Amino acid sequence: MSSCNTQLNPHYLKVVMAPNDFSGQVALVTGGGSGIGRATCLMLARDGARVVVTDINLEAARETLSLMPNHVDHLALEMDVTQQSAVEGVIAVAQERFGEPPSLLVNNAGIARGSLCHLMEEKDFDIVVNVNLKVDKLEAAGTFLVSQAFIRALLKDSEAGKRAGAIVNMSSIDGKSGHEKHCQYSATKGGLVSLTKSCAAELAKKGIRVNCVLPGAIDTRMTAAVDPEMRKRQHERTPIGRTGRPEEVAEVIVFLLSWRSSYMVGACVEITGGLHM
Ligand SMILES: NC(=O)c1ccc[n+]([C@@H]2O[C@H](COP(=O)([O-])OP(=O)(O)OC[C@H]3O[C@@H](n4cnc5c(N)ncnc54)[C@H](O)[C@@H]3O)[C@@H](O)[C@H]2O)c1
């Protein structure tokens, strides 16, 4: 048997010792004004990326920017992920500012509207599907508007032989387990798993890796309204016995964007403290 498995070759040793290094890369984060998106923006900036913080709420995006070291290296822009023209506009502005399109994308923006399935109004179904998944346009079927614009810009750029990229989609453990009063939310998050795998299969050979994360209950604005009794039950059902912190999800997202996960394609990583494993 070859001894190469038991020895660290010099190249691998260098890789093991190096920190995440996104220097020279532009990262686009949707829903970057709060919670998991904000934590992800801060970590990407920590690790050297130039970050485009986008959110439907510009003030919130600007607040994230103000928390970054060297915030002049980054950009805060208003972007509603359901608006194709806004999405294309943001990619163009980022490209103009940084001289290249983003090569890292975190499709984080998401919303929930709670209701029992049989009482749910159609508009509450549609808005959650549109923000979280966006499959209602035939030409964009199965694809996020944001992913589509990002991929097009990056492939155009890569044709000039330039750079590889990575996408992380934000699913949820609800996409696997379902969640009462959140049938449409859970359906979009389940859809994101198959969207991730399909895009991953299409893009791997083109140098773009696509993966996704499935968080459990994380302390953010989205879960702030959960009533204390339900929160207590949730803790009891979670083996680790607590809710997660946004940074605990962001660390995994940043890992999936980095060269450390270079052999991960179409992976869906649970970050749940053991909930619904
Ligand atoms: N918090 C949890 O327990 C949990 C668990 C699993 C998955 N998630 C997912 O994580 C993602 C982030 O959620 P969070 O918990 O940080 O919530 P959050 O409410 O703190 O952040 C969501 C951000 O998305 C922005 N946003 C909403 N609609 C938008 C739109 N149309 N365009 C652009 N931005 C928009 C909001 O302004 C906000 O800044 C969501 O996709 C959510 O479904 C959250």
PDB file of C-alpha atoms and ligand atoms in Angstrom:
ATOM      1  CA  MET A   1       0.000   0.000   0.000  1.00  0.00           C
ATOM      2  CA  SER A   2       1.167   3.516  -0.719  1.00  0.00           C
ATOM      3  CA  SER A   3       2.340   5.549   2.243  1.00  0.00           C
ATOM      4  CA  CYS A   4       0.767   8.750   0.906  1.00  0.00           C
ATOM      5  CA  ASN A   5      -2.270   8.412   3.194  1.00  0.00           C
ATOM      6  CA  THR A   6      -0.162   8.432   6.324  1.00  0.00           C
ATOM      7  CA  GLN A   7       2.033  11.394   5.469  1.00  0.00           C
ATOM      8  CA  LEU A   8       1.083  15.028   5.218  1.00  0.00           C
ATOM      9  CA  ASN A   9       2.511  16.306   1.978  1.00  0.00           C
ATOM     10  CA  PRO A  10       3.949  19.841   2.081  1.00  0.00           C
ATOM     11  CA  HIS A  11       1.090  21.279   0.023  1.00  0.00           C
ATOM     12  CA  TYR A  12      -1.536  19.869   2.398  1.00  0.00           C
ATOM     13  CA  LEU A  13       0.419  21.045   5.407  1.00  0.00           C
ATOM     14  CA  LYS A  14       0.361  24.582   4.014  1.00  0.00           C
ATOM     15  CA  VAL A  15      -3.398  24.282   3.492  1.00  0.00           C
ATOM     16  CA  VAL A  16      -3.976  23.012   7.039  1.00  0.00           C
ATOM     17  CA  MET A  17      -2.055  25.873   8.573  1.00  0.00           C
ATOM     18  CA  ALA A  18      -3.642  28.688   6.538  1.00  0.00           C
ATOM     19  CA  PRO A  19      -6.648  30.727   7.740  1.00  0.00           C
ATOM     20  CA  ASN A  20      -9.669  31.280   5.479  1.00  0.00           C
ATOM     21  CA  ASP A  21      -8.526  33.724   2.873  1.00  0.00           C
ATOM     22  CA  PHE A  22     -11.099  35.401   0.674  1.00  0.00           C
ATOM     23  CA  SER A  23      -8.804  38.268  -0.272  1.00  0.00           C
ATOM     24  CA  GLY A  24      -9.408  39.315  -3.858  1.00  0.00           C
ATOM     25  CA  GLN A  25     -12.942  37.874  -3.803  1.00  0.00           C
ATOM     26  CA  VAL A  26     -16.240  39.735  -3.805  1.00  0.00           C
ATOM     27  CA  ALA A  27     -19.074  38.198  -1.747  1.00  0.00           C
ATOM     28  CA  LEU A  28     -22.769  39.009  -2.148  1.00  0.00           C
ATOM     29  CA  VAL A  29     -25.058  38.291   0.820  1.00  0.00           C
ATOM     30  CA  THR A  30     -28.841  38.692   0.633  1.00  0.00           C
ATOM     31  CA  GLY A  31     -30.751  39.619   3.780  1.00  0.00           C
ATOM     32  CA  GLY A  32     -27.453  40.857   5.222  1.00  0.00           C
ATOM     33  CA  GLY A  33     -29.093  43.419   7.489  1.00  0.00           C
ATOM     34  CA  SER A  34     -29.994  41.079  10.315  1.00  0.00           C
ATOM     35  CA  GLY A  35     -29.485  37.739  12.039  1.00  0.00           C
ATOM     36  CA  ILE A  36     -27.625  35.006  10.167  1.00  0.00           C
ATOM     37  CA  GLY A  37     -27.010  37.238   7.127  1.00  0.00           C
ATOM     38  CA  ARG A  38     -25.371  39.926   9.256  1.00  0.00           C
ATOM     39  CA  ALA A  39     -23.164  37.388  11.070  1.00  0.00           C
ATOM     40  CA  THR A  40     -22.125  35.960   7.681  1.00  0.00           C
ATOM     41  CA  CYS A  41     -21.211  39.406   6.316  1.00  0.00           C
ATOM     42  CA  LEU A  42     -19.056  40.130   9.368  1.00  0.00           C
ATOM     43  CA  MET A  43     -17.235  36.795   9.086  1.00  0.00           C
ATOM     44  CA  LEU A  44     -16.603  37.198   5.362  1.00  0.00           C
ATOM     45  CA  ALA A  45     -15.135  40.651   6.057  1.00  0.00           C
ATOM     46  CA  ARG A  46     -13.058  39.174   8.894  1.00  0.00           C
ATOM     47  CA  ASP A  47     -11.642  36.642   6.419  1.00  0.00           C
ATOM     48  CA  GLY A  48     -10.707  39.202   3.784  1.00  0.00           C
ATOM     49  CA  ALA A  49     -13.631  39.285   1.324  1.00  0.00           C
ATOM     50  CA  ARG A  50     -15.023  42.501  -0.079  1.00  0.00           C
ATOM     51  CA  VAL A  51     -18.651  42.192   0.966  1.00  0.00           C
ATOM     52  CA  VAL A  52     -21.764  43.457  -0.778  1.00  0.00           C
ATOM     53  CA  VAL A  53     -24.322  43.589   2.028  1.00  0.00           C
ATOM     54  CA  THR A  54     -27.793  43.619   0.507  1.00  0.00           C
ATOM     55  CA  ASP A  55     -31.182  43.768   2.159  1.00  0.00           C
ATOM     56  CA  ILE A  56     -34.696  44.949   1.397  1.00  0.00           C
ATOM     57  CA  ASN A  57     -34.076  47.242   4.387  1.00  0.00           C
ATOM     58  CA  LEU A  58     -31.243  49.592   3.375  1.00  0.00           C
ATOM     59  CA  GLU A  59     -30.842  51.044   6.874  1.00  0.00           C
ATOM     60  CA  ALA A  60     -30.264  47.554   8.278  1.00  0.00           C
ATOM     61  CA  ALA A  61     -27.701  46.786   5.545  1.00  0.00           C
ATOM     62  CA  ARG A  62     -25.894  50.044   6.351  1.00  0.00           C
ATOM     63  CA  GLU A  63     -25.874  49.134  10.023  1.00  0.00           C
ATOM     64  CA  THR A  64     -24.165  45.822   9.180  1.00  0.00           C
ATOM     65  CA  LEU A  65     -21.618  47.746   7.118  1.00  0.00           C
ATOM     66  CA  SER A  66     -20.899  50.059  10.048  1.00  0.00           C
ATOM     67  CA  LEU A  67     -20.013  47.041  12.198  1.00  0.00           C
ATOM     68  CA  MET A  68     -17.287  45.877   9.799  1.00  0.00           C
ATOM     69  CA  PRO A  69     -13.649  46.678  10.191  1.00  0.00           C
ATOM     70  CA  ASN A  70     -12.472  48.675   7.120  1.00  0.00           C
ATOM     71  CA  HIS A  71     -16.054  49.301   6.116  1.00  0.00           C
ATOM     72  CA  VAL A  72     -14.952  51.468   3.178  1.00  0.00           C
ATOM     73  CA  ASP A  73     -13.853  48.224   1.464  1.00  0.00           C
ATOM     74  CA  HIS A  74     -17.446  46.970   1.432  1.00  0.00           C
ATOM     75  CA  LEU A  75     -20.795  48.066   0.054  1.00  0.00           C
ATOM     76  CA  ALA A  76     -24.359  48.229   1.442  1.00  0.00           C
ATOM     77  CA  LEU A  77     -27.159  48.196  -1.128  1.00  0.00           C
ATOM     78  CA  GLU A  78     -30.925  47.913  -1.100  1.00  0.00           C
ATOM     79  CA  MET A  79     -32.108  44.775  -2.873  1.00  0.00           C
ATOM     80  CA  ASP A  80     -35.451  42.988  -2.789  1.00  0.00           C
ATOM     81  CA  VAL A  81     -34.669  39.434  -3.924  1.00  0.00           C
ATOM     82  CA  THR A  82     -38.034  39.143  -5.670  1.00  0.00           C
ATOM     83  CA  GLN A  83     -37.287  42.049  -8.032  1.00  0.00           C
ATOM     84  CA  GLN A  84     -35.272  40.986 -11.053  1.00  0.00           C
ATOM     85  CA  SER A  85     -34.286  44.532 -12.036  1.00  0.00           C
ATOM     86  CA  ALA A  86     -33.048  45.273  -8.499  1.00  0.00           C
ATOM     87  CA  VAL A  87     -30.994  42.074  -8.475  1.00  0.00           C
ATOM     88  CA  GLU A  88     -29.397  42.776 -11.860  1.00  0.00           C
ATOM     89  CA  GLY A  89     -28.755  46.381 -10.800  1.00  0.00           C
ATOM     90  CA  VAL A  90     -26.903  45.263  -7.665  1.00  0.00           C
ATOM     91  CA  ILE A  91     -24.670  42.843  -9.584  1.00  0.00           C
ATOM     92  CA  ALA A  92     -23.822  45.636 -12.039  1.00  0.00           C
ATOM     93  CA  VAL A  93     -23.044  48.131  -9.248  1.00  0.00           C
ATOM     94  CA  ALA A  94     -20.841  45.571  -7.454  1.00  0.00           C
ATOM     95  CA  GLN A  95     -18.995  44.771 -10.675  1.00  0.00           C
ATOM     96  CA  GLU A  96     -18.422  48.456 -11.377  1.00  0.00           C
ATOM     97  CA  ARG A  97     -17.213  49.189  -7.836  1.00  0.00           C
ATOM     98  CA  PHE A  98     -14.888  46.181  -7.468  1.00  0.00           C
ATOM     99  CA  GLY A  99     -13.897  45.666 -11.109  1.00  0.00           C
ATOM    100  CA  GLU A 100     -15.233  42.102 -11.147  1.00  0.00           C
ATOM    101  CA  PRO A 101     -18.540  40.318 -10.440  1.00  0.00           C
ATOM    102  CA  PRO A 102     -19.132  38.633  -7.064  1.00  0.00           C
ATOM    103  CA  SER A 103     -17.715  35.091  -6.982  1.00  0.00           C
ATOM    104  CA  LEU A 104     -19.268  34.164  -3.620  1.00  0.00           C
ATOM    105  CA  LEU A 105     -23.034  34.224  -3.025  1.00  0.00           C
ATOM    106  CA  VAL A 106     -25.088  33.584   0.113  1.00  0.00           C
ATOM    107  CA  ASN A 107     -28.795  33.269  -0.684  1.00  0.00           C
ATOM    108  CA  ASN A 108     -29.841  34.025   2.874  1.00  0.00           C
ATOM    109  CA  ALA A 109     -32.903  36.295   2.662  1.00  0.00           C
ATOM    110  CA  GLY A 110     -36.034  34.532   3.805  1.00  0.00           C
ATOM    111  CA  ILE A 111     -39.350  35.139   5.510  1.00  0.00           C
ATOM    112  CA  ALA A 112     -42.029  33.115   7.286  1.00  0.00           C
ATOM    113  CA  ARG A 113     -45.782  33.704   7.696  1.00  0.00           C
ATOM    114  CA  GLY A 114     -47.386  31.388  10.217  1.00  0.00           C
ATOM    115  CA  SER A 115     -50.850  29.879   9.680  1.00  0.00           C
ATOM    116  CA  LEU A 116     -52.514  26.485   9.657  1.00  0.00           C
ATOM    117  CA  CYS A 117     -52.499  25.079   6.122  1.00  0.00           C
ATOM    118  CA  HIS A 118     -56.292  24.964   5.727  1.00  0.00           C
ATOM    119  CA  LEU A 119     -56.660  28.561   6.958  1.00  0.00           C
ATOM    120  CA  MET A 120     -53.752  30.050   5.029  1.00  0.00           C
ATOM    121  CA  GLU A 121     -54.509  32.872   2.625  1.00  0.00           C
ATOM    122  CA  GLU A 122     -53.113  32.445  -0.865  1.00  0.00           C
ATOM    123  CA  LYS A 123     -51.184  35.740  -0.617  1.00  0.00           C
ATOM    124  CA  ASP A 124     -49.339  34.441   2.467  1.00  0.00           C
ATOM    125  CA  PHE A 125     -48.404  31.298   0.545  1.00  0.00           C
ATOM    126  CA  ASP A 126     -47.242  33.279  -2.483  1.00  0.00           C
ATOM    127  CA  ILE A 127     -45.098  35.856  -0.705  1.00  0.00           C
ATOM    128  CA  VAL A 128     -43.116  33.237   1.218  1.00  0.00           C
ATOM    129  CA  VAL A 129     -42.577  31.183  -1.952  1.00  0.00           C
ATOM    130  CA  ASN A 130     -41.481  34.290  -3.845  1.00  0.00           C
ATOM    131  CA  VAL A 131     -38.948  35.516  -1.313  1.00  0.00           C
ATOM    132  CA  ASN A 132     -37.527  32.142  -0.301  1.00  0.00           C
ATOM    133  CA  LEU A 133     -37.543  30.275  -3.595  1.00  0.00           C
ATOM    134  CA  LYS A 134     -38.919  32.273  -6.535  1.00  0.00           C
ATOM    135  CA  VAL A 135     -40.130  29.653  -8.957  1.00  0.00           C
ATOM    136  CA  ASP A 136     -43.154  31.411 -10.393  1.00  0.00           C
ATOM    137  CA  LYS A 137     -41.484  32.797 -13.507  1.00  0.00           C
ATOM    138  CA  LEU A 138     -41.251  30.273 -16.311  1.00  0.00           C
ATOM    139  CA  GLU A 139     -37.895  31.490 -17.592  1.00  0.00           C
ATOM    140  CA  ALA A 140     -36.511  31.361 -14.069  1.00  0.00           C
ATOM    141  CA  ALA A 141     -38.196  28.108 -13.066  1.00  0.00           C
ATOM    142  CA  GLY A 142     -36.225  26.265 -10.399  1.00  0.00           C
ATOM    143  CA  THR A 143     -33.788  29.102  -9.941  1.00  0.00           C
ATOM    144  CA  PHE A 144     -33.383  32.019  -7.631  1.00  0.00           C
ATOM    145  CA  LEU A 145     -33.374  35.313  -9.456  1.00  0.00           C
ATOM    146  CA  VAL A 146     -30.273  36.137  -7.488  1.00  0.00           C
ATOM    147  CA  SER A 147     -28.499  32.877  -8.339  1.00  0.00           C
ATOM    148  CA  GLN A 148     -29.363  33.327 -11.978  1.00  0.00           C
ATOM    149  CA  ALA A 149     -27.976  36.857 -12.211  1.00  0.00           C
ATOM    150  CA  PHE A 150     -24.900  35.885 -10.162  1.00  0.00           C
ATOM    151  CA  ILE A 151     -24.176  32.774 -12.251  1.00  0.00           C
ATOM    152  CA  ARG A 152     -24.622  34.603 -15.554  1.00  0.00           C
ATOM    153  CA  ALA A 153     -22.245  37.386 -14.526  1.00  0.00           C
ATOM    154  CA  LEU A 154     -19.668  34.954 -13.149  1.00  0.00           C
ATOM    155  CA  LEU A 155     -19.756  32.593 -16.144  1.00  0.00           C
ATOM    156  CA  LYS A 156     -19.373  35.509 -18.501  1.00  0.00           C
ATOM    157  CA  ASP A 157     -16.362  36.611 -16.505  1.00  0.00           C
ATOM    158  CA  SER A 158     -14.991  33.056 -16.210  1.00  0.00           C
ATOM    159  CA  GLU A 159     -15.153  32.634 -19.966  1.00  0.00           C
ATOM    160  CA  ALA A 160     -12.242  35.022 -19.949  1.00  0.00           C
ATOM    161  CA  GLY A 161     -10.526  32.260 -17.924  1.00  0.00           C
ATOM    162  CA  LYS A 162     -10.740  34.110 -14.664  1.00  0.00           C
ATOM    163  CA  ARG A 163     -12.269  32.724 -11.497  1.00  0.00           C
ATOM    164  CA  ALA A 164     -14.226  29.991  -9.713  1.00  0.00           C
ATOM    165  CA  GLY A 165     -17.112  30.616  -7.348  1.00  0.00           C
ATOM    166  CA  ALA A 166     -19.302  29.216  -4.608  1.00  0.00           C
ATOM    167  CA  ILE A 167     -22.943  29.558  -3.589  1.00  0.00           C
ATOM    168  CA  VAL A 168     -24.555  28.709  -0.261  1.00  0.00           C
ATOM    169  CA  ASN A 169     -28.344  28.503  -0.122  1.00  0.00           C
ATOM    170  CA  MET A 170     -30.265  28.937   3.116  1.00  0.00           C
ATOM    171  CA  SER A 171     -32.607  26.024   3.650  1.00  0.00           C
ATOM    172  CA  SER A 172     -33.910  24.984   7.078  1.00  0.00           C
ATOM    173  CA  ILE A 173     -34.381  21.800   9.040  1.00  0.00           C
ATOM    174  CA  ASP A 174     -38.107  22.510   8.460  1.00  0.00           C
ATOM    175  CA  GLY A 175     -37.473  21.584   4.826  1.00  0.00           C
ATOM    176  CA  LYS A 176     -36.762  18.049   6.019  1.00  0.00           C
ATOM    177  CA  SER A 177     -39.103  17.689   8.984  1.00  0.00           C
ATOM    178  CA  GLY A 178     -41.958  20.068   8.092  1.00  0.00           C
ATOM    179  CA  HIS A 179     -43.258  22.548  10.650  1.00  0.00           C
ATOM    180  CA  GLU A 180     -46.841  22.970  11.772  1.00  0.00           C
ATOM    181  CA  LYS A 181     -48.332  26.356  10.819  1.00  0.00           C
ATOM    182  CA  HIS A 182     -45.492  26.803   8.310  1.00  0.00           C
ATOM    183  CA  CYS A 183     -46.416  24.508   5.429  1.00  0.00           C
ATOM    184  CA  GLN A 184     -45.406  26.988   2.713  1.00  0.00           C
ATOM    185  CA  TYR A 185     -42.167  27.940   4.507  1.00  0.00           C
ATOM    186  CA  SER A 186     -41.221  24.275   4.926  1.00  0.00           C
ATOM    187  CA  ALA A 187     -42.083  23.564   1.290  1.00  0.00           C
ATOM    188  CA  THR A 188     -39.786  26.365   0.080  1.00  0.00           C
ATOM    189  CA  LYS A 189     -36.971  25.122   2.295  1.00  0.00           C
ATOM    190  CA  GLY A 190     -37.420  21.558   1.013  1.00  0.00           C
ATOM    191  CA  GLY A 191     -37.425  22.978  -2.520  1.00  0.00           C
ATOM    192  CA  LEU A 192     -34.142  24.677  -1.777  1.00  0.00           C
ATOM    193  CA  VAL A 193     -32.494  21.326  -1.118  1.00  0.00           C
ATOM    194  CA  SER A 194     -33.375  20.068  -4.602  1.00  0.00           C
ATOM    195  CA  LEU A 195     -32.620  23.459  -6.139  1.00  0.00           C
ATOM    196  CA  THR A 196     -29.178  23.289  -4.542  1.00  0.00           C
ATOM    197  CA  LYS A 197     -28.463  19.791  -5.819  1.00  0.00           C
ATOM    198  CA  SER A 198     -29.678  20.572  -9.344  1.00  0.00           C
ATOM    199  CA  CYS A 199     -27.614  23.752  -9.625  1.00  0.00           C
ATOM    200  CA  ALA A 200     -24.646  21.958  -8.045  1.00  0.00           C
ATOM    201  CA  ALA A 201     -24.786  19.257 -10.732  1.00  0.00           C
ATOM    202  CA  GLU A 202     -24.991  21.868 -13.483  1.00  0.00           C
ATOM    203  CA  LEU A 203     -22.229  24.085 -12.219  1.00  0.00           C
ATOM    204  CA  ALA A 204     -19.531  21.917 -10.623  1.00  0.00           C
ATOM    205  CA  LYS A 205     -17.614  21.409 -13.869  1.00  0.00           C
ATOM    206  CA  LYS A 206     -17.800  25.122 -14.529  1.00  0.00           C
ATOM    207  CA  GLY A 207     -15.938  25.802 -11.292  1.00  0.00           C
ATOM    208  CA  ILE A 208     -18.915  26.915  -9.185  1.00  0.00           C
ATOM    209  CA  ARG A 209     -19.777  24.790  -6.117  1.00  0.00           C
ATOM    210  CA  VAL A 210     -23.313  24.998  -4.717  1.00  0.00           C
ATOM    211  CA  ASN A 211     -24.198  23.755  -1.218  1.00  0.00           C
ATOM    212  CA  CYS A 212     -26.818  24.555   1.382  1.00  0.00           C
ATOM    213  CA  VAL A 213     -27.348  24.737   5.130  1.00  0.00           C
ATOM    214  CA  LEU A 214     -30.303  23.536   7.186  1.00  0.00           C
ATOM    215  CA  PRO A 215     -30.339  25.429  10.504  1.00  0.00           C
ATOM    216  CA  GLY A 216     -32.606  24.482  13.378  1.00  0.00           C
ATOM    217  CA  ALA A 217     -33.906  27.132  15.783  1.00  0.00           C
ATOM    218  CA  ILE A 218     -31.534  30.116  15.762  1.00  0.00           C
ATOM    219  CA  ASP A 219     -31.897  33.272  17.867  1.00  0.00           C
ATOM    220  CA  THR A 220     -32.711  36.027  15.371  1.00  0.00           C
ATOM    221  CA  ARG A 221     -35.470  38.528  14.688  1.00  0.00           C
ATOM    222  CA  MET A 222     -37.337  35.782  12.822  1.00  0.00           C
ATOM    223  CA  THR A 223     -37.673  33.637  15.946  1.00  0.00           C
ATOM    224  CA  ALA A 224     -37.997  36.512  18.453  1.00  0.00           C
ATOM    225  CA  ALA A 225     -41.781  36.291  18.294  1.00  0.00           C
ATOM    226  CA  VAL A 226     -41.913  32.578  19.234  1.00  0.00           C
ATOM    227  CA  ASP A 227     -43.882  32.363  22.481  1.00  0.00           C
ATOM    228  CA  PRO A 228     -41.908  31.310  25.580  1.00  0.00           C
ATOM    229  CA  GLU A 229     -43.881  28.074  26.060  1.00  0.00           C
ATOM    230  CA  MET A 230     -43.137  26.918  22.519  1.00  0.00           C
ATOM    231  CA  ARG A 231     -39.485  27.948  22.918  1.00  0.00           C
ATOM    232  CA  LYS A 232     -39.265  25.816  26.069  1.00  0.00           C
ATOM    233  CA  ARG A 233     -40.689  22.813  24.203  1.00  0.00           C
ATOM    234  CA  GLN A 234     -38.224  23.432  21.389  1.00  0.00           C
ATOM    235  CA  HIS A 235     -35.305  23.395  23.837  1.00  0.00           C
ATOM    236  CA  GLU A 236     -36.548  20.142  25.319  1.00  0.00           C
ATOM    237  CA  ARG A 237     -36.710  18.528  21.886  1.00  0.00           C
ATOM    238  CA  THR A 238     -33.211  19.735  20.949  1.00  0.00           C
ATOM    239  CA  PRO A 239     -30.505  17.351  22.203  1.00  0.00           C
ATOM    240  CA  ILE A 240     -28.078  20.209  22.867  1.00  0.00           C
ATOM    241  CA  GLY A 241     -30.776  21.920  24.974  1.00  0.00           C
ATOM    242  CA  ARG A 242     -30.665  25.451  23.570  1.00  0.00           C
ATOM    243  CA  THR A 243     -31.275  27.543  20.476  1.00  0.00           C
ATOM    244  CA  GLY A 244     -28.355  28.329  18.180  1.00  0.00           C
ATOM    245  CA  ARG A 245     -26.590  31.630  17.613  1.00  0.00           C
ATOM    246  CA  PRO A 246     -26.337  33.288  14.177  1.00  0.00           C
ATOM    247  CA  GLU A 247     -22.523  32.985  14.291  1.00  0.00           C
ATOM    248  CA  GLU A 248     -22.822  29.216  14.671  1.00  0.00           C
ATOM    249  CA  VAL A 249     -24.548  29.081  11.290  1.00  0.00           C
ATOM    250  CA  ALA A 250     -22.335  31.737   9.698  1.00  0.00           C
ATOM    251  CA  GLU A 251     -19.160  29.750  10.459  1.00  0.00           C
ATOM    252  CA  VAL A 252     -20.516  26.807   8.445  1.00  0.00           C
ATOM    253  CA  ILE A 253     -21.604  29.055   5.581  1.00  0.00           C
ATOM    254  CA  VAL A 254     -18.141  30.613   5.400  1.00  0.00           C
ATOM    255  CA  PHE A 255     -16.581  27.138   5.465  1.00  0.00           C
ATOM    256  CA  LEU A 256     -18.798  26.056   2.541  1.00  0.00           C
ATOM    257  CA  LEU A 257     -17.703  29.130   0.576  1.00  0.00           C
ATOM    258  CA  SER A 258     -14.026  28.511   1.244  1.00  0.00           C
ATOM    259  CA  TRP A 259     -11.431  26.205  -0.336  1.00  0.00           C
ATOM    260  CA  ARG A 260     -11.618  24.123   2.875  1.00  0.00           C
ATOM    261  CA  SER A 261     -14.795  22.544   1.471  1.00  0.00           C
ATOM    262  CA  SER A 262     -13.388  22.151  -2.050  1.00  0.00           C
ATOM    263  CA  TYR A 263     -14.771  18.593  -2.448  1.00  0.00           C
ATOM    264  CA  MET A 264     -18.283  19.448  -1.187  1.00  0.00           C
ATOM    265  CA  VAL A 265     -20.843  19.773  -3.985  1.00  0.00           C
ATOM    266  CA  GLY A 266     -24.627  19.680  -3.460  1.00  0.00           C
ATOM    267  CA  ALA A 267     -24.162  19.008   0.257  1.00  0.00           C
ATOM    268  CA  CYS A 268     -26.918  19.979   2.678  1.00  0.00           C
ATOM    269  CA  VAL A 269     -25.461  20.535   6.127  1.00  0.00           C
ATOM    270  CA  GLU A 270     -27.670  20.413   9.244  1.00  0.00           C
ATOM    271  CA  ILE A 271     -26.831  22.940  11.985  1.00  0.00           C
ATOM    272  CA  THR A 272     -29.452  22.107  14.561  1.00  0.00           C
ATOM    273  CA  GLY A 273     -28.000  21.103  17.915  1.00  0.00           C
ATOM    274  CA  GLY A 274     -29.363  17.661  16.991  1.00  0.00           C
ATOM    275  CA  LEU A 275     -33.001  18.695  16.367  1.00  0.00           C
ATOM    276  CA  HIS A 276     -34.761  16.327  13.906  1.00  0.00           C
ATOM    277  CA  MET A 277     -31.525  14.486  13.093  1.00  0.00           C
TER     278      MET A 277
HETATM  279  N1  LIG B   1     -33.763  31.887  12.688  1.00  0.00           N
HETATM  280  C1  LIG B   1     -33.981  30.608  12.467  1.00  0.00           C
HETATM  281  O1  LIG B   1     -34.322  29.847  13.415  1.00  0.00           O
HETATM  282  C2  LIG B   1     -33.777  30.009  11.111  1.00  0.00           C
HETATM  283  C3  LIG B   1     -33.766  28.621  10.982  1.00  0.00           C
HETATM  284  C4  LIG B   1     -33.585  28.051   9.718  1.00  0.00           C
HETATM  285  C5  LIG B   1     -33.430  28.876   8.607  1.00  0.00           C
HETATM  286  N2  LIG B   1     -33.471  30.229   8.768  1.00  0.00           N
HETATM  287  C6  LIG B   1     -33.324  31.038   7.562  1.00  0.00           C
HETATM  288  O2  LIG B   1     -32.234  31.941   7.716  1.00  0.00           O
HETATM  289  C7  LIG B   1     -32.432  33.061   6.859  1.00  0.00           C
HETATM  290  C8  LIG B   1     -32.145  34.332   7.638  1.00  0.00           C
HETATM  291  O3  LIG B   1     -33.124  34.459   8.648  1.00  0.00           O
HETATM  292  P1  LIG B   1     -32.830  35.085  10.078  1.00  0.00           P
HETATM  293  O4  LIG B   1     -33.273  34.093  11.069  1.00  0.00           O
HETATM  294  O5  LIG B   1     -31.472  35.651  10.130  1.00  0.00           O
HETATM  295  O6  LIG B   1     -33.960  36.219  10.076  1.00  0.00           O
HETATM  296  P2  LIG B   1     -33.921  37.799  10.144  1.00  0.00           P
HETATM  297  O7  LIG B   1     -35.344  38.206  10.078  1.00  0.00           O
HETATM  298  O8  LIG B   1     -33.090  38.259  11.290  1.00  0.00           O
HETATM  299  O9  LIG B   1     -33.171  38.228   8.786  1.00  0.00           O
HETATM  300  C9  LIG B   1     -33.773  38.138   7.525  1.00  0.00           C
HETATM  301  C10 LIG B   1     -33.307  39.301   6.679  1.00  0.00           C
HETATM  302  O10 LIG B   1     -33.846  39.138   5.369  1.00  0.00           O
HETATM  303  C11 LIG B   1     -34.313  40.402   4.919  1.00  0.00           C
HETATM  304  N3  LIG B   1     -35.337  40.225   3.897  1.00  0.00           N
HETATM  305  C12 LIG B   1     -36.631  39.849   4.056  1.00  0.00           C
HETATM  306  N4  LIG B   1     -37.266  39.846   2.885  1.00  0.00           N
HETATM  307  C13 LIG B   1     -36.352  40.217   1.950  1.00  0.00           C
HETATM  308  C14 LIG B   1     -36.409  40.404   0.554  1.00  0.00           C
HETATM  309  N5  LIG B   1     -37.556  40.246  -0.142  1.00  0.00           N
HETATM  310  N6  LIG B   1     -35.284  40.779  -0.091  1.00  0.00           N
HETATM  311  C15 LIG B   1     -34.124  40.977   0.592  1.00  0.00           C
HETATM  312  N7  LIG B   1     -34.020  40.836   1.916  1.00  0.00           N
HETATM  313  C16 LIG B   1     -35.120  40.462   2.588  1.00  0.00           C
HETATM  314  C17 LIG B   1     -34.833  41.080   6.164  1.00  0.00           C
HETATM  315  O11 LIG B   1     -34.940  42.504   6.011  1.00  0.00           O
HETATM  316  C18 LIG B   1     -33.801  40.662   7.209  1.00  0.00           C
HETATM  317  O12 LIG B   1     -32.739  41.581   7.293  1.00  0.00           O
HETATM  318  C19 LIG B   1     -33.859  32.933   6.323  1.00  0.00           C
HETATM  319  O13 LIG B   1     -33.823  32.402   5.003  1.00  0.00           O
HETATM  320  C20 LIG B   1     -34.499  31.933   7.260  1.00  0.00           C
HETATM  321  O14 LIG B   1     -35.555  31.238   6.655  1.00  0.00           O
HETATM  322  C21 LIG B   1     -33.635  30.810   9.975  1.00  0.00           C
END
